[in-house]
JSON list of C-alpha atoms in Angstrom, two decimals:
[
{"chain": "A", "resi": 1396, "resn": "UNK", "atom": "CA", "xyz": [-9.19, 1.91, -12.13]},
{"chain": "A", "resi": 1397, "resn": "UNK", "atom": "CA", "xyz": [-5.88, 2.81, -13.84]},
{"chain": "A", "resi": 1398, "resn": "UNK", "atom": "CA", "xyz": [-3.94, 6.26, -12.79]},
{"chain": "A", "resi": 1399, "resn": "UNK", "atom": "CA", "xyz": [-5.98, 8.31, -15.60]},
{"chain": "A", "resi": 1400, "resn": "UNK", "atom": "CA", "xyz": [-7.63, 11.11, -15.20]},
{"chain": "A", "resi": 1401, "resn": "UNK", "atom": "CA", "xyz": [-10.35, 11.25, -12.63]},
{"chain": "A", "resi": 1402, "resn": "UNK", "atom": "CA", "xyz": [-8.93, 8.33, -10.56]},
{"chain": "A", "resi": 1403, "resn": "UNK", "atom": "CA", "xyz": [-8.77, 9.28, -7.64]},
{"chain": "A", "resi": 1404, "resn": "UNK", "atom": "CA", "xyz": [-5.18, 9.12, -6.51]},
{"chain": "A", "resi": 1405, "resn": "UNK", "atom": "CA", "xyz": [-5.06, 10.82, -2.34]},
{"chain": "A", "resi": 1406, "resn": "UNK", "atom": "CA", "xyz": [-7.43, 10.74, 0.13]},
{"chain": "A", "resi": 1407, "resn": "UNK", "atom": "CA", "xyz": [-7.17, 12.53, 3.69]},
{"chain": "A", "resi": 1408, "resn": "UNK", "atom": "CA", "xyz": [-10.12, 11.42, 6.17]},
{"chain": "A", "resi": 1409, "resn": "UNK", "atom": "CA", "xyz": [-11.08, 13.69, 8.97]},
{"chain": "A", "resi": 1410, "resn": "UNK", "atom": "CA", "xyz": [-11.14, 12.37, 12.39]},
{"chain": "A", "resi": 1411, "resn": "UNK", "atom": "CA", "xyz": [-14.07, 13.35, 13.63]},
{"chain": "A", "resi": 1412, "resn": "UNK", "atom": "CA", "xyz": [-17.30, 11.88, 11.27]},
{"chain": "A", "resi": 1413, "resn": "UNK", "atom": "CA", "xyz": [-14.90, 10.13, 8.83]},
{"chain": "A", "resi": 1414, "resn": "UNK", "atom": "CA", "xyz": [-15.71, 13.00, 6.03]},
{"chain": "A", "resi": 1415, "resn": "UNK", "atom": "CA", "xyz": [-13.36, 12.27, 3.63]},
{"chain": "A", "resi": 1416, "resn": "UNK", "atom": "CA", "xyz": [-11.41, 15.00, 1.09]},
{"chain": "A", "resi": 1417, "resn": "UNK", "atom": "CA", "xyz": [-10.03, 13.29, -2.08]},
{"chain": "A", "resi": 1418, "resn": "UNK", "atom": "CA", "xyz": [-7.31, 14.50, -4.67]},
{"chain": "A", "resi": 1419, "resn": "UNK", "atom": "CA", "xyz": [-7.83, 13.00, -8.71]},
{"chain": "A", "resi": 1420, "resn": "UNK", "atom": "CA", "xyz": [-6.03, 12.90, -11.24]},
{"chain": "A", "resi": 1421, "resn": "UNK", "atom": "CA", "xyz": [-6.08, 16.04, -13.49]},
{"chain": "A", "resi": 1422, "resn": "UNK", "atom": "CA", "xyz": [-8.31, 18.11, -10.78]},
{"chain": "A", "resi": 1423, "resn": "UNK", "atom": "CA", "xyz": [-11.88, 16.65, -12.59]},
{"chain": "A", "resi": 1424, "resn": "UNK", "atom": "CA", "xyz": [-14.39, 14.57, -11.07]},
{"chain": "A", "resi": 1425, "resn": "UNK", "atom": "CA", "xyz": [-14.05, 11.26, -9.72]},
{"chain": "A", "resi": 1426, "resn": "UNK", "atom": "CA", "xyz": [-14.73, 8.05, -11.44]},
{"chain": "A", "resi": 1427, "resn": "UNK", "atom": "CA", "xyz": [-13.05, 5.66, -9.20]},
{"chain": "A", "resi": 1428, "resn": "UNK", "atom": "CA", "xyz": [-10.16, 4.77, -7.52]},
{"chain": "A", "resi": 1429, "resn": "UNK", "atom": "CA", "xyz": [-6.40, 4.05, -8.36]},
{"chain": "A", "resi": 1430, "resn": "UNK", "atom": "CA", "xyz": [-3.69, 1.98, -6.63]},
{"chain": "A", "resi": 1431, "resn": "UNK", "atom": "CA", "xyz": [-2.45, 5.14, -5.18]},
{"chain": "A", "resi": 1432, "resn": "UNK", "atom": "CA", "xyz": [-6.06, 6.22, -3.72]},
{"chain": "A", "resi": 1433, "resn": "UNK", "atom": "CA", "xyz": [-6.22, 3.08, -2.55]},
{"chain": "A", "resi": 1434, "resn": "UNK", "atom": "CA", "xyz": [-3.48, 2.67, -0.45]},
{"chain": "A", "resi": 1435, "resn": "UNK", "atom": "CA", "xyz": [-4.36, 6.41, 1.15]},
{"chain": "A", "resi": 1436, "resn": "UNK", "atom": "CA", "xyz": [-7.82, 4.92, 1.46]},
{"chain": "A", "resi": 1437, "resn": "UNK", "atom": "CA", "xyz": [-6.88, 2.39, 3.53]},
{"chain": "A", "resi": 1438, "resn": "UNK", "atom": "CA", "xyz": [-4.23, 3.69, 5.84]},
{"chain": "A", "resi": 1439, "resn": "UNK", "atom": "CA", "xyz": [-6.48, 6.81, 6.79]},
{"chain": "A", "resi": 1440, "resn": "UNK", "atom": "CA", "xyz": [-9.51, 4.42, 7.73]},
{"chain": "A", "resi": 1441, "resn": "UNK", "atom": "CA", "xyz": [-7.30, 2.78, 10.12]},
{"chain": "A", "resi": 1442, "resn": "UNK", "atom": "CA", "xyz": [-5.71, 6.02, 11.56]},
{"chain": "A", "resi": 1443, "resn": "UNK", "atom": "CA", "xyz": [-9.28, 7.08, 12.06]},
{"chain": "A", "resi": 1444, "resn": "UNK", "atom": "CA", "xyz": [-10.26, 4.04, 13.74]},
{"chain": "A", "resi": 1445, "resn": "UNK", "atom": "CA", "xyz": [-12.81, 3.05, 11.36]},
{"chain": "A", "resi": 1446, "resn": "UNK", "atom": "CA", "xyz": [-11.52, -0.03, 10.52]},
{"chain": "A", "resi": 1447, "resn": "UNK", "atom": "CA", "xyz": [-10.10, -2.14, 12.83]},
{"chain": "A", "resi": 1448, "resn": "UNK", "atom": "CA", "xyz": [-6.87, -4.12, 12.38]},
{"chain": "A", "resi": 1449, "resn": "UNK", "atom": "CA", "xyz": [-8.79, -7.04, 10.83]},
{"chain": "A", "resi": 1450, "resn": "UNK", "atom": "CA", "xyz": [-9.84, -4.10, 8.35]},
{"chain": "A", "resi": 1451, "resn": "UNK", "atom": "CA", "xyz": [-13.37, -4.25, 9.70]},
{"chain": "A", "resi": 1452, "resn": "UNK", "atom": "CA", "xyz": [-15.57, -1.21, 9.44]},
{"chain": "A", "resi": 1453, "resn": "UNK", "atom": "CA", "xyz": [-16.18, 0.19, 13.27]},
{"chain": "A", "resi": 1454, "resn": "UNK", "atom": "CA", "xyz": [-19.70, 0.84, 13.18]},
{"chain": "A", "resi": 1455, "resn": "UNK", "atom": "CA", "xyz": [-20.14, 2.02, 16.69]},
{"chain": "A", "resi": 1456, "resn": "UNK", "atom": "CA", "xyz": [-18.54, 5.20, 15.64]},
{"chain": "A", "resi": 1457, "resn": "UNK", "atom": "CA", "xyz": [-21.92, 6.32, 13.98]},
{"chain": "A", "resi": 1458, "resn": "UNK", "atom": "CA", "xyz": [-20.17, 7.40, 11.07]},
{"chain": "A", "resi": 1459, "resn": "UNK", "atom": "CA", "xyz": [-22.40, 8.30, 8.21]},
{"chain": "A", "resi": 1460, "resn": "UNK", "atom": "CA", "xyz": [-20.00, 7.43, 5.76]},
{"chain": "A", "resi": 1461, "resn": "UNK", "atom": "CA", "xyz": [-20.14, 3.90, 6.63]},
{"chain": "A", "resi": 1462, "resn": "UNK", "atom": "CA", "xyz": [-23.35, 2.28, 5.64]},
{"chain": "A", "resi": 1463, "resn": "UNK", "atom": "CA", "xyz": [-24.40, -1.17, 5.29]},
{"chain": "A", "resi": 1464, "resn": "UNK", "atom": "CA", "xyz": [-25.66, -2.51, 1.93]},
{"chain": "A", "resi": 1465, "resn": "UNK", "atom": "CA", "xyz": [-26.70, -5.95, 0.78]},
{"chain": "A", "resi": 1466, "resn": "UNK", "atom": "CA", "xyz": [-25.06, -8.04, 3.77]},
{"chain": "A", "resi": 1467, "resn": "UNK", "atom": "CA", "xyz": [-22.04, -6.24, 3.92]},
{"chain": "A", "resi": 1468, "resn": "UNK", "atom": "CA", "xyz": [-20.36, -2.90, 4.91]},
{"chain": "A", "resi": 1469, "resn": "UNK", "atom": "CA", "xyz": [-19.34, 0.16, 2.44]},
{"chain": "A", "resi": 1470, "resn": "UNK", "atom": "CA", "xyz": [-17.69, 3.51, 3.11]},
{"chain": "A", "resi": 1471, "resn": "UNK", "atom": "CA", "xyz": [-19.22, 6.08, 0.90]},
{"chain": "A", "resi": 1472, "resn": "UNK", "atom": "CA", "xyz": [-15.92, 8.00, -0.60]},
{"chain": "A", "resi": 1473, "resn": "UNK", "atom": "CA", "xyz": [-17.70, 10.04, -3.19]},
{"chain": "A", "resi": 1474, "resn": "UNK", "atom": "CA", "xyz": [-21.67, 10.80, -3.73]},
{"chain": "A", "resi": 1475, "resn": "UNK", "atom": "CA", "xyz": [-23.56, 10.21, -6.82]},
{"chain": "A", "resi": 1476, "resn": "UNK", "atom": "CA", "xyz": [-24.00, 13.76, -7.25]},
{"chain": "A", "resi": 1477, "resn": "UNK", "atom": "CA", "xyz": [-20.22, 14.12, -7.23]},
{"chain": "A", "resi": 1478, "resn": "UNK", "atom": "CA", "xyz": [-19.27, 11.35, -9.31]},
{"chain": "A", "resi": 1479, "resn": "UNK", "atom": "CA", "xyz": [-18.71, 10.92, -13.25]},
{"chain": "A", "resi": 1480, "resn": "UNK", "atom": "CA", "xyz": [-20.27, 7.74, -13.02]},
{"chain": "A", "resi": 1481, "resn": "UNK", "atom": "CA", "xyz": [-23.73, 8.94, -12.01]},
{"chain": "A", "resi": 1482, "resn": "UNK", "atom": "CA", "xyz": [-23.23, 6.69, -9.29]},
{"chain": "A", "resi": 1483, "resn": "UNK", "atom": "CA", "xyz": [-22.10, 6.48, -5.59]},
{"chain": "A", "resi": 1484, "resn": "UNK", "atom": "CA", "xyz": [-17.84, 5.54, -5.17]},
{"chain": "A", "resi": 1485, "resn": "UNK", "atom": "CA", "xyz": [-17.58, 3.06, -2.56]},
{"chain": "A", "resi": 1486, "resn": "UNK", "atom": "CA", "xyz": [-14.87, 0.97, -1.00]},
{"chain": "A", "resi": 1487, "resn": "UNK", "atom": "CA", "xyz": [-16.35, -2.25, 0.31]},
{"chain": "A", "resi": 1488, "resn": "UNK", "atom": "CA", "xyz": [-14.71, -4.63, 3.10]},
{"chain": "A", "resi": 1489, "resn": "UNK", "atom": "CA", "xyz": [-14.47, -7.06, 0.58]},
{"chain": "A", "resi": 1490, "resn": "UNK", "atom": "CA", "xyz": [-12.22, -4.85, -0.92]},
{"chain": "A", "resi": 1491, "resn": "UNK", "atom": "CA", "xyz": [-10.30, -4.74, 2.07]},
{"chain": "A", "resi": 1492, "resn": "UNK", "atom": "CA", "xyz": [-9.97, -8.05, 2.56]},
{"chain": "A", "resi": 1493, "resn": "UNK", "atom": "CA", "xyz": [-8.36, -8.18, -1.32]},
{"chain": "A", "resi": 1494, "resn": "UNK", "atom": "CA", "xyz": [-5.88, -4.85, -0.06]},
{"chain": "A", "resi": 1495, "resn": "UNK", "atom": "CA", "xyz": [-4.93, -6.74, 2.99]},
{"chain": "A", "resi": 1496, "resn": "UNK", "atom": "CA", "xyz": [-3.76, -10.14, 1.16]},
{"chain": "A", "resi": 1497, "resn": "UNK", "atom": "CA", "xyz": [-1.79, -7.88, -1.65]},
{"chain": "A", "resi": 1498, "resn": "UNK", "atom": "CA", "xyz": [-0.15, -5.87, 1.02]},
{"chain": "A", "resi": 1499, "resn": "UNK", "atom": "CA", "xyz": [0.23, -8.63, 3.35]},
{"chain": "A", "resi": 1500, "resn": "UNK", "atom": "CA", "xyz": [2.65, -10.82, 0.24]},
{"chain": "A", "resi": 1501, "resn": "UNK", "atom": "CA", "xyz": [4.27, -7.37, -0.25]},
{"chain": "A", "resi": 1502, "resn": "UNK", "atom": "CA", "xyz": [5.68, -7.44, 3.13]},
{"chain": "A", "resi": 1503, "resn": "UNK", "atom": "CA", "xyz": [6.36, -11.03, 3.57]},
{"chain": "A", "resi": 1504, "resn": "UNK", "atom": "CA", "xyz": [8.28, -10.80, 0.19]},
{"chain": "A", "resi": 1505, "resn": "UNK", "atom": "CA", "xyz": [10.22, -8.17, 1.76]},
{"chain": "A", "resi": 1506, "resn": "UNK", "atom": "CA", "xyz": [10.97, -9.85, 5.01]},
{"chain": "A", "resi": 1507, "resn": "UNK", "atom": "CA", "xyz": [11.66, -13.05, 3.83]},
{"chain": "A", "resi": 1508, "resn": "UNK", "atom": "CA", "xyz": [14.32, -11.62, 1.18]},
{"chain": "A", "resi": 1509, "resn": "UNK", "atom": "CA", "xyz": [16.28, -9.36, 4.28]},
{"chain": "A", "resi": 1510, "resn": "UNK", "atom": "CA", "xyz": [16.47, -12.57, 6.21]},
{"chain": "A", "resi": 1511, "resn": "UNK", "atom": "CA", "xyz": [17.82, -14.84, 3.71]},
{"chain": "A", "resi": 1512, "resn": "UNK", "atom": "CA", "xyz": [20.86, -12.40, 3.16]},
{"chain": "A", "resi": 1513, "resn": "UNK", "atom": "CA", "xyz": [21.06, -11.99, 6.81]},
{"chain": "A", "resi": 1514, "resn": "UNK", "atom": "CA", "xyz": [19.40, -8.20, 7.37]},
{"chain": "A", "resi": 1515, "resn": "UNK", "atom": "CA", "xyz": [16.74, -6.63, 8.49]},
{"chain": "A", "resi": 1516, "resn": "UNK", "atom": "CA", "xyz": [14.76, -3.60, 7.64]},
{"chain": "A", "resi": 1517, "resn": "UNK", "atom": "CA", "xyz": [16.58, -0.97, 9.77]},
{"chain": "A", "resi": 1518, "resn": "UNK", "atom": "CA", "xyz": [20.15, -2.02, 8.73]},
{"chain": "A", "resi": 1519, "resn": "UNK", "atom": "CA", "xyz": [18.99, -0.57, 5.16]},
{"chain": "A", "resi": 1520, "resn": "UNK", "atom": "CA", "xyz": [20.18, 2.95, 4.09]},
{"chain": "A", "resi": 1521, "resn": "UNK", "atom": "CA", "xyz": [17.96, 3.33, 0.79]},
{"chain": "A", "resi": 1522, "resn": "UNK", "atom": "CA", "xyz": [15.06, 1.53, -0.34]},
{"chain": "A", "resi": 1523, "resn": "UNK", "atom": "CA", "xyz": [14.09, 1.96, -4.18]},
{"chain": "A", "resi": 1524, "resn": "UNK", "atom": "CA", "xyz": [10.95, 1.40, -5.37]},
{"chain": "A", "resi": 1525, "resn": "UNK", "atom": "CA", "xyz": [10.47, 0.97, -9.28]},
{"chain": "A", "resi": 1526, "resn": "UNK", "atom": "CA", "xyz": [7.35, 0.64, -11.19]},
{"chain": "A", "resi": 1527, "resn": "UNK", "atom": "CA", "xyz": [5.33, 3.38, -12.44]},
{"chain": "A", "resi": 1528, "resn": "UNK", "atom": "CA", "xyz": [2.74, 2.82, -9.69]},
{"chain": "A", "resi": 1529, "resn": "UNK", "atom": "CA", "xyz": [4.95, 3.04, -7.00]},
{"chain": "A", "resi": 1530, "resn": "UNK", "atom": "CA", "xyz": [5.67, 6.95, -7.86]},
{"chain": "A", "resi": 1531, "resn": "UNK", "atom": "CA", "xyz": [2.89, 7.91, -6.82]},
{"chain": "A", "resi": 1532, "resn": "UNK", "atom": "CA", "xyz": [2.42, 6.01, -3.15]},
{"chain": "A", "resi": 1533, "resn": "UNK", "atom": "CA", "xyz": [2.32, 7.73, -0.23]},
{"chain": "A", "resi": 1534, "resn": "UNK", "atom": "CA", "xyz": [5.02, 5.84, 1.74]},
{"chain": "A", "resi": 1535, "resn": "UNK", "atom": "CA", "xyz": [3.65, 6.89, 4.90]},
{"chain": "A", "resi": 1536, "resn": "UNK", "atom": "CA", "xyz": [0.35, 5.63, 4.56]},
{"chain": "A", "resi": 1537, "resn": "UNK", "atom": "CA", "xyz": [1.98, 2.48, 2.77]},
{"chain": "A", "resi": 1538, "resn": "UNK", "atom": "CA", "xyz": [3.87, 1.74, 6.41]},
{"chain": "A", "resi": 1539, "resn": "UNK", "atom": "CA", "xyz": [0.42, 2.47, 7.69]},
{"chain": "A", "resi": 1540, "resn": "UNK", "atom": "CA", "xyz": [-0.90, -0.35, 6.45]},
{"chain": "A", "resi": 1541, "resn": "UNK", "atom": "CA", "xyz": [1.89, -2.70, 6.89]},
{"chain": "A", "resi": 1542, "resn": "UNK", "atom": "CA", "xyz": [2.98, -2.78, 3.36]},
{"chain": "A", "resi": 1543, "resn": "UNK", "atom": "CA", "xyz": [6.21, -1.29, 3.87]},
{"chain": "A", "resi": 1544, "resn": "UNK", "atom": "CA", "xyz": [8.64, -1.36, 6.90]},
{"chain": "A", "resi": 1545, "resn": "UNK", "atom": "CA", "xyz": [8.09, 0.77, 8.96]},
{"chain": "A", "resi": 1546, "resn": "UNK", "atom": "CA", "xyz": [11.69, 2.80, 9.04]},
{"chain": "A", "resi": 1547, "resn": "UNK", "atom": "CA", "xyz": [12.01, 6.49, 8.03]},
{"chain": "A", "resi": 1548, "resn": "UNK", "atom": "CA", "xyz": [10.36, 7.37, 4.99]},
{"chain": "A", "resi": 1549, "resn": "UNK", "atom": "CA", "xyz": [13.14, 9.61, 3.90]},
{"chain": "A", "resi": 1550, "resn": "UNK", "atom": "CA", "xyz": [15.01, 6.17, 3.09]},
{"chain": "A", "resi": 1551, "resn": "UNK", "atom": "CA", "xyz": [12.61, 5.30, 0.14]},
{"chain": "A", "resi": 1552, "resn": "UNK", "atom": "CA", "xyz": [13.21, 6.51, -3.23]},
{"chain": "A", "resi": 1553, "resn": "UNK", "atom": "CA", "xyz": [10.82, 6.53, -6.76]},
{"chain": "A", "resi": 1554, "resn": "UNK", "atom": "CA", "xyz": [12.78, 5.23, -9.68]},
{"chain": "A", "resi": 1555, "resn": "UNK", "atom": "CA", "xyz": [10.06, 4.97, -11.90]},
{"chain": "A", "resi": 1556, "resn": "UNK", "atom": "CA", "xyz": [9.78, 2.51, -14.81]},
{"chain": "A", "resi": 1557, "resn": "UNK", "atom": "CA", "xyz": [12.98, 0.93, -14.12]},
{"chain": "A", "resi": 1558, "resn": "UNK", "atom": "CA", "xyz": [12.28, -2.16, -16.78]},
{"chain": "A", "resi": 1559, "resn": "UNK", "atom": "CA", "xyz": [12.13, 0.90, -19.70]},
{"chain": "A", "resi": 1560, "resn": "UNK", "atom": "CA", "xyz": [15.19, 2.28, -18.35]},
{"chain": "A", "resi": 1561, "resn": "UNK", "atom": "CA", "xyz": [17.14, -0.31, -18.34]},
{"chain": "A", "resi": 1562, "resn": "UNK", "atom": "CA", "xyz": [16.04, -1.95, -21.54]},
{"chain": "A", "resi": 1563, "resn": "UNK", "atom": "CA", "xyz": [16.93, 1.47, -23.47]},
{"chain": "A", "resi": 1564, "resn": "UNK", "atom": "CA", "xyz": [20.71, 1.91, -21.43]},
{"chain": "A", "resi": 1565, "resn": "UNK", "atom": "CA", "xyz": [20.82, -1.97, -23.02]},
{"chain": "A", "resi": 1566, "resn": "UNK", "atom": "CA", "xyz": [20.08, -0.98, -26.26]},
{"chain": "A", "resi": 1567, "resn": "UNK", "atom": "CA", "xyz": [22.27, 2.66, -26.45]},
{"chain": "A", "resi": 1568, "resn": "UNK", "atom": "CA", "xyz": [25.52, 1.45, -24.78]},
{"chain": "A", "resi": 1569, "resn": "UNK", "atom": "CA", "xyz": [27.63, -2.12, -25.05]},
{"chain": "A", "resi": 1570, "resn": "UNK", "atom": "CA", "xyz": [28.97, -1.48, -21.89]},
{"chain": "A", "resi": 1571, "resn": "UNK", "atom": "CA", "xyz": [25.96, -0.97, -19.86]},
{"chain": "A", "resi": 1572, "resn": "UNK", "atom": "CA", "xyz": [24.96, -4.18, -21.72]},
{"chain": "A", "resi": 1573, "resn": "UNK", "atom": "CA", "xyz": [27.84, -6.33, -20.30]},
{"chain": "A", "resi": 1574, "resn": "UNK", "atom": "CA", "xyz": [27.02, -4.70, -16.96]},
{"chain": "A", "resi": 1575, "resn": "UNK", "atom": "CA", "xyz": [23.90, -5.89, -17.08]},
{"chain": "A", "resi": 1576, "resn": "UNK", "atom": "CA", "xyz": [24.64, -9.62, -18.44]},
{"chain": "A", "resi": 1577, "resn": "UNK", "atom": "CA", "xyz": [26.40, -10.02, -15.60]},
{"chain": "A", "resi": 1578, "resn": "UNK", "atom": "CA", "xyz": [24.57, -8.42, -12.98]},
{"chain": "A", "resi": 1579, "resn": "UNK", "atom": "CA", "xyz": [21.92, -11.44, -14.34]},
{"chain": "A", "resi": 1580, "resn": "UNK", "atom": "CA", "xyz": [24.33, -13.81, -13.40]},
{"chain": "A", "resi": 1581, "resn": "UNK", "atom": "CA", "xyz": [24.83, -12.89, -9.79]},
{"chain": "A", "resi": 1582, "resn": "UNK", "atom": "CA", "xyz": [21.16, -13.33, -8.98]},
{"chain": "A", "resi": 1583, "resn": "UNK", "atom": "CA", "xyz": [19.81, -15.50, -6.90]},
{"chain": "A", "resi": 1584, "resn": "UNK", "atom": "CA", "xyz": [16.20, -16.26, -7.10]},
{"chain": "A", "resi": 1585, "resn": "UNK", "atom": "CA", "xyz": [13.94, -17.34, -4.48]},
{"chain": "A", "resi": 1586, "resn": "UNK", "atom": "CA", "xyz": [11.10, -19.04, -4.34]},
{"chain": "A", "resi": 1587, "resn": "UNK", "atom": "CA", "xyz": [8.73, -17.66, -2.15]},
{"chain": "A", "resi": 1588, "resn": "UNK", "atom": "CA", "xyz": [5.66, -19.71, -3.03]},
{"chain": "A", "resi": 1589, "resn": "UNK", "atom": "CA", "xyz": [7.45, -22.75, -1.49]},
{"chain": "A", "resi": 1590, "resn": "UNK", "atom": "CA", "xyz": [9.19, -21.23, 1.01]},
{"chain": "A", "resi": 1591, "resn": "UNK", "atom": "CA", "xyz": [7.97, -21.91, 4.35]},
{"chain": "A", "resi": 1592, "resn": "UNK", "atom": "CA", "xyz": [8.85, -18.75, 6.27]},
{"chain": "A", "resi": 1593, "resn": "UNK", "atom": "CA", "xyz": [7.29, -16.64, 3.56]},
{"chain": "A", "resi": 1594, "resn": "UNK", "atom": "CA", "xyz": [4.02, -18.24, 4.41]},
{"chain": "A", "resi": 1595, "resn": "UNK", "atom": "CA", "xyz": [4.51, -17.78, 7.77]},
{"chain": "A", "resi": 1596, "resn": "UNK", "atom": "CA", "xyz": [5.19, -14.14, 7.34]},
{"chain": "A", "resi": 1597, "resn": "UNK", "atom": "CA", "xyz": [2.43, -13.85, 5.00]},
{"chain": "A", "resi": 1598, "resn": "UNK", "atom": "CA", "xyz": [-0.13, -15.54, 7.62]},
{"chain": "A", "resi": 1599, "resn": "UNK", "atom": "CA", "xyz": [1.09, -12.93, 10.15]},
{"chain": "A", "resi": 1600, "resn": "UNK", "atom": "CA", "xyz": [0.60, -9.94, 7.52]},
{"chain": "A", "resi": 1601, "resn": "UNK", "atom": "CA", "xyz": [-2.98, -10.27, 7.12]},
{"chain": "A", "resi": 1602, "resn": "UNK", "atom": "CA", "xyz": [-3.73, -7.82, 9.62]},
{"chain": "A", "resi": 1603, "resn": "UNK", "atom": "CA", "xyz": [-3.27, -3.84, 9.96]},
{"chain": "A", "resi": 1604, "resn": "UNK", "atom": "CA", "xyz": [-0.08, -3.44, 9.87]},
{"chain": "A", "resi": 1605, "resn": "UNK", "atom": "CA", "xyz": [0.88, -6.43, 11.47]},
{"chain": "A", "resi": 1606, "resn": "UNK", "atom": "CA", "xyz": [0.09, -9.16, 13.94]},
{"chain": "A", "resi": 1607, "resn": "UNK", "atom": "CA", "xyz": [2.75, -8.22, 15.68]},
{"chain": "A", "resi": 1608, "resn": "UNK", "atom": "CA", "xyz": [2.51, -4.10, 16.24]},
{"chain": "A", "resi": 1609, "resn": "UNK", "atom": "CA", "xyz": [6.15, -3.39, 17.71]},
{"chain": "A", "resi": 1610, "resn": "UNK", "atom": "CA", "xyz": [7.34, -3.91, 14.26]},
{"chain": "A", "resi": 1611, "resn": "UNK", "atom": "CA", "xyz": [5.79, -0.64, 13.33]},
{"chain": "A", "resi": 1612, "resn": "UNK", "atom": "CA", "xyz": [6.70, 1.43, 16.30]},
{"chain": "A", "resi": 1613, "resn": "UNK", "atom": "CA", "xyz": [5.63, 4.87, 14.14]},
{"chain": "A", "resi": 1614, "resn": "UNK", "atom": "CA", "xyz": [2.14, 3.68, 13.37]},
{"chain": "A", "resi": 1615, "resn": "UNK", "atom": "CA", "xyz": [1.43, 2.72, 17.16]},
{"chain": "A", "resi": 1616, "resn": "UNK", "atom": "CA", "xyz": [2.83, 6.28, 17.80]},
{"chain": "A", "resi": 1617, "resn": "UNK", "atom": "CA", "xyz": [0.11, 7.88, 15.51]},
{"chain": "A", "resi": 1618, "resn": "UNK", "atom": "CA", "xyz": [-2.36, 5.44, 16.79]},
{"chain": "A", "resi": 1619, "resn": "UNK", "atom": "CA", "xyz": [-2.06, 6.98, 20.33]},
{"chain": "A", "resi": 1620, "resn": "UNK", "atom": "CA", "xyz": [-1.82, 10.38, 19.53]},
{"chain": "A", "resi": 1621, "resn": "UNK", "atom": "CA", "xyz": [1.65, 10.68, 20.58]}
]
């Protein structure tokens, strides 16, 4: 659901039995999720190890939150009892599997881009991220999951609705204007739907974080307890 109140937007999972201890919006009771929750969601079920990097449910663990329901697994994130819905909130692995390919594209994007100018991740000093949903991400969680790079999460910065912004310092001021007419005319776009590497990347993504884990040093750290 959309960041409104009652979405739930955090989500810490304990490590022993998987219970798991959500935040909403506005302090009520849940009646689903939000990007934000998700994202949580996701990067604690790995840290707990009940999900594996293909973003399989473990079911060996015997957790009780993870239950299997018409030919497929669920983990049980809020009871009916607890829920505005009258019903139980559940994240599927189907629902995974959709996670995984969004934040999979996400970090392909991001490689492919640093590449083409001739960087990579760690030569960056700040990363912004605009968008009203991306105020509200947990950027450690985020690198969890292999959505962002995995460099030191005092780097990133919220800018919020950055479109907004921009469009009113275009409309209030001739000079920011100009600025940005010509800002517009030193971009260069790239395609990444045809570029080859991008696939690639992409291909390599679809696991948690990555196929290859020594690009997220930090999350193999928290992995092994160390």
């Amino acid at each position: 659901m959309r960041a409104t109140a009652g979405a739930i937007e955090k989500v810490i999972i304990d490590r022993d039995g998987g219970k798991p201890e959500i935040q909403t919006i506005g302090g009520i009771p849940a009646q689903g999720i939000c990007g934000s929750g998700m994202i949580d969601l996701l990067g604690q079920l790995y840290l707990s190890q009940l999900i594996d990097r293909r973003g399989k449910f473990n079911t060996e663990l015997g957790s009780p939150y993870i239950r299997r329901k018409e030919g497929y697994y669920e983990y049980l994130l809020v009871p009916q009892e607890e829920s505005v819905l009258g019903e139980d909130i559940v994240l599927a692995e189907f629902d995974i599997d959709n996670i995984i390919r969004a934040k999979a594209a996400i970090y392909a994007g991001i490689t492919t881009l640093l590449e083409e100018v001739g960087l990579s991740p760690t030569d960056l000093d700040r990363i912004y991220i605009a968008g009203g949903f991306g105020r509200y991400i947990s950027v450690v969680n985020a690198i969890v999951i292999g959505m962002f790079p995995d460099v030191d999460p005092q780097k990133y910065y919220f800018l919020g609705n950055t479109a907004i912004v921009g469009a009113y310092m275009s409309l209030l001021s001739l000079n920011r204007q100009r600025e940005l007419e010509k800002l517009a005319k030193n971009v260069t776009h790239i395609e990444l739907s045809a570029n080859v590497k991008f696939m690639d990347r992409y291909v390599s993504s679809l696991f948690l974080p990555h196929t290859n884990i020594e690009e997220f040093p930090t999350v193999e750290k928290m992995l092994s307890g160390s």
